[in-house]
């Protein structure tokens, strides 16, 4: 049997401790599958005394993960610390420069430094594996990098943040407010104490930027993503979406267009009958549309210790099965130096259907004025419905418009015009509609 593969785990939190536990519990199975043992020979975290629920005392302890990356007797450095700078970045860079394979679950690090790190890995002839960084346990990186050769991707989109999907699912199922759902998500451990990163779309954007690079062979451009979170979504939107045959999801979408590549993260209306609309709770899903394959949808657990550990272990097993001298494939599908600069399509030229919800004074002429603003901007409407607002706000009406395909620029101009006309009594709500099978 080949020599054991020695791994060093940096970070023994939710994911790191699960990885250590699975490597222990599934040791015999992994040895059979990989043809060699996998042993944890070094570990690093902040607190050496903390009970991790798994005994790692046989492994050499390092207070400093960078030292572990440089001097420990390891073949694979597993980074599960998190963060786009500091110890995560320094230790991954050090491990690659020392000629060690790296496995990471860190989307923030890859979104910011992925291409630079890939260049080092490719120069050194080692692997930088990151299956767990996008959609947790769903094998989307392998699928896009290895199983879709020859396919040209037109669009990739997905539900990439379990916290947001959990909140939107409960808002719809139970008719409760965004704030109440968020509080519950925090109590149940599905949302952080500071949820901004998840609910405002940053986490989805990091993951999307990695998928975009794989889909279109471009350099990662996480700062060039149009981003809107879900904190403005109300029960009125959820109910109106349902009445119109849609469900609201926070999607990350990357799409090839004539003017460049669109990368956008925003609440989106998808047809209730579509497959992606059936993805509920903390579950993630990624849809990939290509010229040869058509549309593929992968869905499954996007976070959590075990699901994420499953992807990390898969990456380790790939390294265990590779043989010395074997030429590894490039990190982002194409050699890092050949990744093209990202050509951004302006959001204003985005084309699609729009849902517009307006709360207006209940006065004669308002409805006609709204219809005129739409017509002036060449927006053709699929439906326009008005309802009286009950209760205290009886002098108001809600007008809900659904457009046929138009542009973002036209919608913004029309809504700005309606706002200037002075008919609105509340902020207008605009939600993009996404085609989905
Ligand atoms: N949790 C998930 O469901 C999930 C899913 C997909 C991807 N990920 C990614 O996986 C990574 C880890 O996430 P997590 O949830 O496991 O985080 P976590 O529970 O906060 O664990 C982080 C670990 O890093 C250690 N650490 C922090 N600073 C360190 C330093 N300077 N030196 C050495 N160790 C240090 C901590 O040590 P102490 O324990 O001693 O404090 C802790 O063990 C992140 O990149 C995250 O984005 C997580």
Coordinates of C-alpha atoms and ligand atoms in Angstrom, one line a residue:
X1 CA 0.0 0.0 0.0
X2 CA 1.2 3.6 -0.8
X3 CA 2.5 5.7 2.1
X4 CA -0.1 7.4 4.3
X5 CA -1.3 10.9 3.2
X6 CA -0.5 13.3 6.1
X7 CA -2.9 16.2 6.5
X8 CA -2.7 19.2 8.7
X9 CA -6.0 20.9 9.7
X10 CA -5.9 24.6 10.5
X11 CA -9.1 25.6 12.2
X12 CA -11.0 23.2 14.4
X13 CA -14.4 25.0 14.5
X14 CA -17.7 23.8 13.0
X15 CA -16.1 22.5 9.8
X16 CA -12.6 21.6 11.0
X17 CA -13.8 19.5 14.0
X18 CA -16.3 17.7 11.6
X19 CA -13.5 17.0 9.2
X20 CA -11.3 15.5 12.0
X21 CA -14.3 13.4 13.2
X22 CA -15.2 12.0 9.7
X23 CA -11.5 11.2 9.0
X24 CA -11.5 9.2 12.3
X25 CA -14.9 7.5 11.9
X26 CA -14.5 6.7 8.2
X27 CA -10.8 5.8 8.2
X28 CA -11.2 2.2 7.0
X29 CA -13.6 3.2 4.2
X30 CA -11.4 6.0 3.1
X31 CA -8.3 3.8 3.1
X32 CA -10.1 1.2 0.9
X33 CA -11.3 3.9 -1.5
X34 CA -8.0 5.8 -1.7
X35 CA -5.6 2.9 -1.5
X36 CA -3.7 4.6 1.4
X37 CA -4.3 5.8 4.9
X38 CA -5.2 9.4 5.6
X39 CA -3.7 10.6 8.9
X40 CA -4.2 13.9 10.7
X41 CA -0.6 14.7 11.7
X42 CA -0.9 18.4 12.6
X43 CA -3.6 20.7 13.8
X44 CA -3.9 24.4 14.6
X45 CA -6.5 26.6 16.3
X46 CA -6.5 29.4 18.8
X47 CA -7.3 27.6 22.0
X48 CA -5.4 24.4 22.6
X49 CA -7.6 23.5 25.7
X50 CA -11.0 23.7 24.0
X51 CA -13.0 20.5 23.8
X52 CA -13.6 19.9 20.1
X53 CA -15.7 16.8 20.5
X54 CA -13.0 14.8 18.8
X55 CA -9.6 13.7 20.1
X56 CA -6.8 15.3 18.1
X57 CA -4.1 14.8 20.7
X58 CA -2.1 12.4 18.5
X59 CA -1.5 15.3 16.0
X60 CA 1.2 17.9 16.6
X61 CA -0.3 21.2 17.8
X62 CA 0.6 24.5 16.3
X63 CA -0.5 27.9 17.7
X64 CA 0.5 29.4 14.4
X65 CA -1.1 28.0 11.2
X66 CA 1.6 29.7 9.0
X67 CA 4.3 27.7 10.9
X68 CA 2.2 24.6 10.5
X69 CA 2.0 25.2 6.7
X70 CA 5.8 25.7 6.5
X71 CA 7.3 23.2 8.9
X72 CA 4.9 20.5 9.8
X73 CA 5.4 17.1 8.2
X74 CA 2.3 17.2 6.1
X75 CA 1.3 16.6 2.4
X76 CA -1.9 18.5 2.5
X77 CA -2.7 21.8 4.4
X78 CA -6.5 22.1 5.1
X79 CA -7.5 25.7 5.8
X80 CA -10.7 26.0 7.8
X81 CA -10.1 29.2 9.6
X82 CA -12.0 31.6 7.4
X83 CA -11.5 35.3 6.5
X84 CA -10.0 36.8 3.4
X85 CA -6.8 38.1 5.0
X86 CA -4.8 37.3 8.1
X87 CA -3.9 33.7 9.1
X88 CA -6.1 32.1 6.4
X89 CA -4.4 33.9 3.5
X90 CA -0.9 33.8 4.9
X91 CA -1.1 30.1 5.8
X92 CA -2.6 29.0 2.4
X93 CA 0.1 31.1 0.6
X94 CA 2.8 29.6 2.8
X95 CA 1.6 26.1 2.2
X96 CA 1.4 26.4 -1.6
X97 CA 4.9 28.0 -1.7
X98 CA 6.2 25.1 0.4
X99 CA 4.8 22.8 -2.3
X100 CA 1.9 21.4 -0.3
X101 CA -1.5 20.7 -1.6
X102 CA -4.2 22.9 -0.1
X103 CA -7.9 22.2 0.6
X104 CA -10.0 25.1 1.7
X105 CA -13.7 25.9 2.3
X106 CA -13.0 29.6 2.3
X107 CA -15.0 31.5 -0.3
X108 CA -14.1 34.9 1.0
X109 CA -10.4 34.1 0.5
X110 CA -10.9 32.7 -3.0
X111 CA -13.2 35.6 -4.0
X112 CA -10.4 38.1 -3.2
X113 CA -7.1 36.2 -3.8
X114 CA -8.2 33.0 -5.7
X115 CA -6.4 33.8 -8.9
X116 CA -3.1 34.8 -7.2
X117 CA -3.2 31.7 -5.1
X118 CA -4.1 29.5 -8.2
X119 CA -1.0 30.9 -9.9
X120 CA 1.2 29.8 -7.1
X121 CA -0.4 26.3 -6.9
X122 CA 0.0 25.8 -10.7
X123 CA 3.6 27.0 -10.6
X124 CA 4.4 24.6 -7.8
X125 CA 2.4 21.7 -9.4
X126 CA 0.1 21.2 -6.4
X127 CA -3.6 21.2 -6.0
X128 CA -5.8 24.0 -4.5
X129 CA -9.1 22.3 -3.9
X130 CA -12.1 24.2 -2.7
X131 CA -15.3 22.2 -3.3
X132 CA -16.7 23.2 0.1
X133 CA -16.4 26.9 -0.6
X134 CA -19.5 27.1 -2.9
X135 CA -22.8 25.6 -1.8
X136 CA -21.3 23.5 1.0
X137 CA -21.8 19.8 0.3
X138 CA -23.1 20.2 -3.3
X139 CA -20.3 19.0 -5.7
X140 CA -20.7 22.0 -8.0
X141 CA -17.0 22.8 -8.5
X142 CA -16.2 19.3 -9.7
X143 CA -19.2 19.3 -11.9
X144 CA -18.3 22.6 -13.6
X145 CA -14.6 22.0 -13.8
X146 CA -14.5 18.3 -14.7
X147 CA -17.8 17.0 -15.9
X148 CA -18.7 19.7 -18.4
X149 CA -15.8 19.7 -20.8
X150 CA -16.7 21.2 -24.2
X151 CA -19.9 22.9 -22.9
X152 CA -20.3 26.6 -23.2
X153 CA -22.1 28.0 -20.2
X154 CA -24.8 30.7 -20.9
X155 CA -26.0 31.2 -17.4
X156 CA -25.3 29.9 -13.9
X157 CA -27.6 30.8 -11.1
X158 CA -28.4 29.6 -7.7
X159 CA -29.6 29.8 -4.1
X160 CA -26.3 30.0 -2.5
X161 CA -27.1 31.2 1.0
X162 CA -29.1 29.0 3.4
X163 CA -29.8 31.8 5.9
X164 CA -31.6 33.9 3.3
X165 CA -33.5 30.9 1.8
X166 CA -34.6 29.8 5.3
X167 CA -35.9 33.3 6.1
X168 CA -37.8 33.7 2.7
X169 CA -39.2 30.1 3.1
X170 CA -40.6 30.9 6.6
X171 CA -41.9 34.3 5.6
X172 CA -44.0 32.6 2.8
X173 CA -45.1 29.5 4.8
X174 CA -46.0 31.3 8.0
X175 CA -46.9 34.8 6.9
X176 CA -44.4 36.4 9.4
X177 CA -42.2 39.4 9.0
X178 CA -38.6 39.5 7.9
X179 CA -37.5 40.7 11.3
X180 CA -39.3 37.9 13.2
X181 CA -37.8 35.3 10.8
X182 CA -34.3 36.7 11.2
X183 CA -34.6 36.6 15.0
X184 CA -35.7 32.9 14.8
X185 CA -32.9 32.1 12.4
X186 CA -30.4 33.6 14.9
X187 CA -31.9 31.7 17.8
X188 CA -31.7 28.4 15.8
X189 CA -28.1 29.1 14.8
X190 CA -28.9 29.6 11.0
X191 CA -27.9 33.2 11.1
X192 CA -25.0 35.0 12.7
X193 CA -25.4 37.6 15.5
X194 CA -24.4 40.1 12.8
X195 CA -26.3 38.8 9.8
X196 CA -25.4 41.6 7.4
X197 CA -22.9 39.5 5.5
X198 CA -25.6 36.9 4.7
X199 CA -28.8 38.9 4.3
X200 CA -27.3 41.8 2.3
X201 CA -25.9 39.3 -0.3
X202 CA -22.1 39.4 0.3
X203 CA -21.8 35.7 1.0
X204 CA -23.8 34.9 -2.1
X205 CA -21.6 37.3 -4.1
X206 CA -18.4 35.6 -3.0
X207 CA -19.7 32.2 -4.1
X208 CA -21.1 33.6 -7.3
X209 CA -17.7 35.2 -8.2
X210 CA -16.1 31.7 -8.1
X211 CA -18.8 30.1 -10.2
X212 CA -18.5 33.0 -12.8
X213 CA -14.8 32.3 -13.2
X214 CA -15.4 28.6 -13.7
X215 CA -18.4 29.2 -16.1
X216 CA -16.8 31.8 -18.3
X217 CA -13.0 31.4 -17.9
X218 CA -12.6 34.9 -16.5
X219 CA -10.6 36.3 -13.6
X220 CA -12.6 36.4 -10.4
X221 CA -14.3 39.8 -10.0
X222 CA -16.1 39.7 -6.7
X223 CA -16.1 43.6 -6.4
X224 CA -18.0 44.0 -9.6
X225 CA -21.2 42.3 -8.6
X226 CA -24.5 44.1 -8.5
X227 CA -25.9 43.3 -5.0
X228 CA -29.2 43.8 -3.2
X229 CA -30.2 41.8 -0.1
X230 CA -33.5 40.5 1.2
X231 CA -34.1 42.9 4.2
X232 CA -36.6 45.0 2.1
X233 CA -38.8 42.1 1.2
X234 CA -42.2 42.4 2.9
X235 CA -45.2 40.2 3.3
X236 CA -46.9 42.3 0.7
X237 CA -44.3 41.2 -1.9
X238 CA -44.5 37.6 -0.9
X239 CA -48.2 37.6 -1.2
X240 CA -48.3 39.4 -4.5
X241 CA -45.6 37.0 -5.9
X242 CA -47.8 34.1 -4.8
X243 CA -50.9 35.6 -6.5
X244 CA -49.0 36.1 -9.7
X245 CA -47.5 32.5 -9.7
X246 CA -44.0 33.4 -8.4
X247 CA -41.9 32.7 -5.4
X248 CA -39.2 35.1 -4.1
X249 CA -35.6 33.7 -3.8
X250 CA -32.3 35.4 -3.2
X251 CA -30.4 34.3 -6.4
X252 CA -26.9 34.8 -7.5
X253 CA -26.9 35.0 -11.3
X254 CA -24.0 35.1 -13.8
X255 CA -25.0 35.4 -17.4
X256 CA -23.3 35.9 -20.7
X257 CA -24.8 38.8 -22.6
X258 CA -23.9 40.7 -25.8
X259 CA -22.3 43.5 -23.8
X260 CA -20.4 41.4 -21.3
X261 CA -21.0 39.2 -18.3
X262 CA -23.8 40.1 -15.8
X263 CA -23.1 39.2 -12.2
X264 CA -25.9 40.0 -9.9
X265 CA -27.3 39.1 -6.5
X266 CA -30.8 40.2 -5.6
X267 CA -34.2 39.0 -4.6
X268 CA -35.8 37.4 -7.6
X269 CA -39.2 36.1 -8.6
X270 CA -39.0 32.6 -10.1
X271 CA -42.1 30.8 -11.4
X272 CA -43.7 28.8 -8.5
X273 CA -43.7 25.7 -10.8
X274 CA -39.9 25.9 -11.5
X275 CA -37.6 23.4 -10.0
X276 CA -35.5 26.1 -8.2
X277 CA -38.7 27.4 -6.5
X278 CA -39.1 24.0 -4.8
X279 CA -35.8 24.5 -2.9
X280 CA -36.8 25.4 0.6
X281 CA -35.2 26.2 4.0
X282 CA -31.4 26.1 4.4
X283 CA -31.0 24.0 1.2
X284 CA -28.9 25.4 -1.6
X285 CA -29.2 24.8 -5.3
X286 CA -27.2 25.7 -8.4
X287 CA -28.5 25.7 -12.0
X288 CA -26.1 25.6 -14.9
X289 CA -27.3 26.2 -18.4
X290 CA -25.0 25.1 -21.3
X291 CA -25.2 24.7 -25.0
X292 CA -24.7 20.9 -25.0
X293 CA -26.2 19.7 -21.7
X294 CA -29.1 22.1 -21.4
X295 CA -30.1 23.0 -17.8
X296 CA -28.6 21.0 -14.9
X297 CA -29.8 21.6 -11.4
X298 CA -27.9 20.4 -8.3
X299 CA -29.4 20.9 -4.9
X300 CA -28.5 19.8 -1.4
X301 CA -27.2 20.9 1.9
X302 CA -25.2 24.1 1.5
X303 CA -23.7 24.4 5.0
X304 CA -23.3 22.8 8.4
X305 CA -20.4 20.8 9.8
X306 CA -21.1 17.4 8.2
X307 CA -22.2 18.6 4.8
X308 CA -19.2 20.9 4.4
X309 CA -16.9 18.2 5.8
X310 CA -18.2 15.8 3.1
X311 CA -16.9 18.2 0.4
X312 CA -13.6 18.8 2.2
X313 CA -13.0 15.0 2.6
X314 CA -13.9 14.5 -1.1
X315 CA -11.1 17.0 -2.0
X316 CA -8.6 15.3 0.3
X317 CA -9.5 11.9 -1.2
X318 CA -8.8 13.3 -4.7
X319 CA -5.3 14.2 -3.5
X320 CA -4.9 10.8 -1.8
X321 CA -5.8 9.1 -5.1
X322 CA -3.5 11.2 -7.3
X323 CA -0.1 9.8 -8.0
X324 CA 3.3 11.5 -7.9
X325 CA 4.3 13.0 -11.2
X326 CA 0.6 13.3 -12.3
X327 CA -0.1 16.7 -13.9
X328 CA -3.0 18.3 -11.9
X329 CA -5.7 20.2 -13.7
X330 CA -5.9 24.0 -13.3
X331 CA -7.6 25.4 -10.3
X332 CA -10.3 27.4 -12.1
X333 CA -10.7 25.2 -15.1
X334 CA -8.2 27.2 -17.2
X335 CA -4.6 27.9 -16.2
X336 CA -4.7 31.0 -13.9
X337 CA -2.6 33.0 -16.4
X338 CA -5.1 32.3 -19.2
X339 CA -8.2 33.5 -17.3
X340 CA -9.5 36.4 -19.3
X341 CA -10.2 39.8 -17.8
X342 CA -13.8 40.0 -16.6
X343 CA -15.9 42.2 -19.0
X344 CA -18.8 43.6 -17.0
X345 CA -22.2 44.1 -18.5
X346 CA -23.8 47.2 -17.0
X347 CA -26.8 46.5 -14.8
X348 CA -28.7 49.3 -16.6
X349 CA -28.7 47.1 -19.7
X350 CA -30.1 44.0 -17.9
X351 CA -33.1 42.7 -19.8
X352 CA -35.9 40.8 -18.2
X353 CA -39.4 41.0 -16.7
X354 CA -40.0 43.2 -13.6
X355 CA -42.5 43.2 -10.7
X356 CA -43.2 46.7 -9.5
X357 CA -45.3 47.4 -6.4
X358 CA -46.3 51.0 -5.7
X359 CA -48.3 52.4 -2.8
X360 CA -50.0 55.5 -4.0
X361 CA -52.6 58.2 -3.0
X362 CA -56.1 57.0 -3.8
X363 CA -56.8 59.9 -6.2
X364 CA -58.3 60.2 -9.7
X365 CA -55.6 60.2 -12.4
X366 CA -52.9 58.3 -10.5
X367 CA -53.5 55.0 -12.3
X368 CA -53.4 56.8 -15.7
X369 CA -50.2 58.7 -14.8
X370 CA -48.5 55.4 -13.9
X371 CA -49.6 53.8 -17.1
X372 CA -48.3 56.8 -19.0
X373 CA -44.8 56.6 -17.4
X374 CA -44.6 53.0 -18.4
X375 CA -45.7 53.7 -22.0
X376 CA -43.2 56.7 -22.2
X377 CA -40.4 54.3 -21.4
X378 CA -41.6 51.6 -23.8
X379 CA -42.4 49.2 -21.0
X380 CA -45.1 46.8 -22.1
X381 CA -47.2 45.4 -19.2
X382 CA -48.3 41.9 -18.7
X383 CA -50.6 42.9 -15.9
X384 CA -51.5 45.9 -13.8
X385 CA -53.7 45.5 -10.8
X386 CA -54.8 47.9 -8.1
X387 CA -56.1 47.1 -4.6
X388 CA -57.4 49.4 -1.9
X389 CA -55.2 49.5 1.2
X390 CA -57.4 48.5 4.2
X391 CA -57.3 50.0 7.7
X392 CA -55.7 53.3 8.6
X393 CA -54.2 53.9 5.2
X394 CA -57.6 53.9 3.5
X395 CA -56.7 56.9 1.3
X396 CA -54.0 54.8 -0.4
X397 CA -53.9 52.1 -3.0
X398 CA -51.4 49.4 -4.0
X399 CA -50.7 49.2 -7.7
X400 CA -48.9 46.0 -8.8
X401 CA -47.4 46.0 -12.3
X402 CA -45.7 43.1 -14.1
X403 CA -43.8 43.9 -17.2
X404 CA -42.9 41.9 -20.2
X405 CA -39.1 41.9 -21.1
X406 CA -37.7 45.4 -20.7
X407 CA -34.5 46.9 -19.5
X408 CA -33.3 47.9 -16.1
X409 CA -32.7 51.5 -17.4
X410 CA -36.3 51.8 -18.6
X411 CA -37.7 50.6 -15.3
X412 CA -35.5 52.9 -13.2
X413 CA -36.5 55.8 -15.4
X414 CA -40.2 55.0 -15.2
X415 CA -40.1 54.5 -11.4
X416 CA -38.1 57.7 -11.0
X417 CA -40.7 59.5 -13.0
X418 CA -43.6 58.2 -10.9
X419 CA -41.7 59.2 -7.8
X420 CA -41.3 62.7 -9.1
X421 CA -45.0 62.9 -10.0
X422 CA -45.7 62.8 -6.3
X423 CA -48.2 60.0 -6.3
X424 CA -46.3 57.6 -4.0
X425 CA -46.9 57.3 -0.3
X426 CA -44.2 54.7 0.3
X427 CA -40.9 53.6 -1.3
X428 CA -41.5 51.8 -4.5
X429 CA -40.6 48.1 -4.6
X430 CA -38.9 46.6 -7.7
X431 CA -38.1 42.9 -8.0
X432 CA -36.6 41.3 -11.1
X433 CA -38.2 38.2 -12.6
X434 CA -35.9 35.4 -13.6
X435 CA -36.6 32.8 -16.3
X436 CA -36.3 29.3 -14.7
X437 CA -37.3 25.9 -15.9
Ligands
LIG1 N1 -19.8 26.5 8.9 C1 -20.3 26.2 7.7 O1 -21.4 25.6 7.6 C2 -19.5 26.5 6.5 C3 -19.9 26.0 5.2 C4 -19.1 26.3 4.1 C5 -17.9 26.9 4.2 N2 -17.5 27.3 5.5 C6 -16.2 27.9 5.6 O2 -15.3 27.1 6.4 C7 -14.4 28.0 7.1 C8 -14.5 27.6 8.6 O3 -15.8 27.9 9.0 P1 -16.4 27.4 10.5 O4 -17.8 27.7 10.4 O5 -15.8 26.1 10.8 O6 -15.7 28.5 11.4 P2 -15.5 28.5 13.0 O7 -16.4 27.6 13.6 O8 -15.5 29.9 13.4 O9 -14.0 28.0 13.2 C9 -12.9 28.7 12.9 C10 -11.7 28.0 13.5 O10 -10.5 28.7 13.1 C11 -9.7 28.8 14.3 N3 -8.9 30.1 14.2 C12 -9.3 31.4 14.2 N4 -8.2 32.2 14.1 C13 -7.1 31.4 14.1 C14 -5.7 31.6 14.1 N5 -5.2 32.9 14.1 N6 -4.9 30.6 14.1 C15 -5.4 29.3 14.2 N7 -6.7 29.0 14.2 C16 -7.5 30.0 14.2 C17 -10.6 28.9 15.5 O11 -9.9 28.5 16.6 P3 -10.6 28.3 18.1 O12 -11.6 27.2 17.9 O13 -9.6 27.9 19.0 O14 -11.2 29.7 18.4 C18 -11.7 27.9 15.0 O15 -11.3 26.6 15.4 C19 -14.8 29.4 6.7 O16 -14.0 29.8 5.6 C20 -16.2 29.3 6.2 O17 -16.6 30.3 5.3 C21 -18.3 27.1 6.6

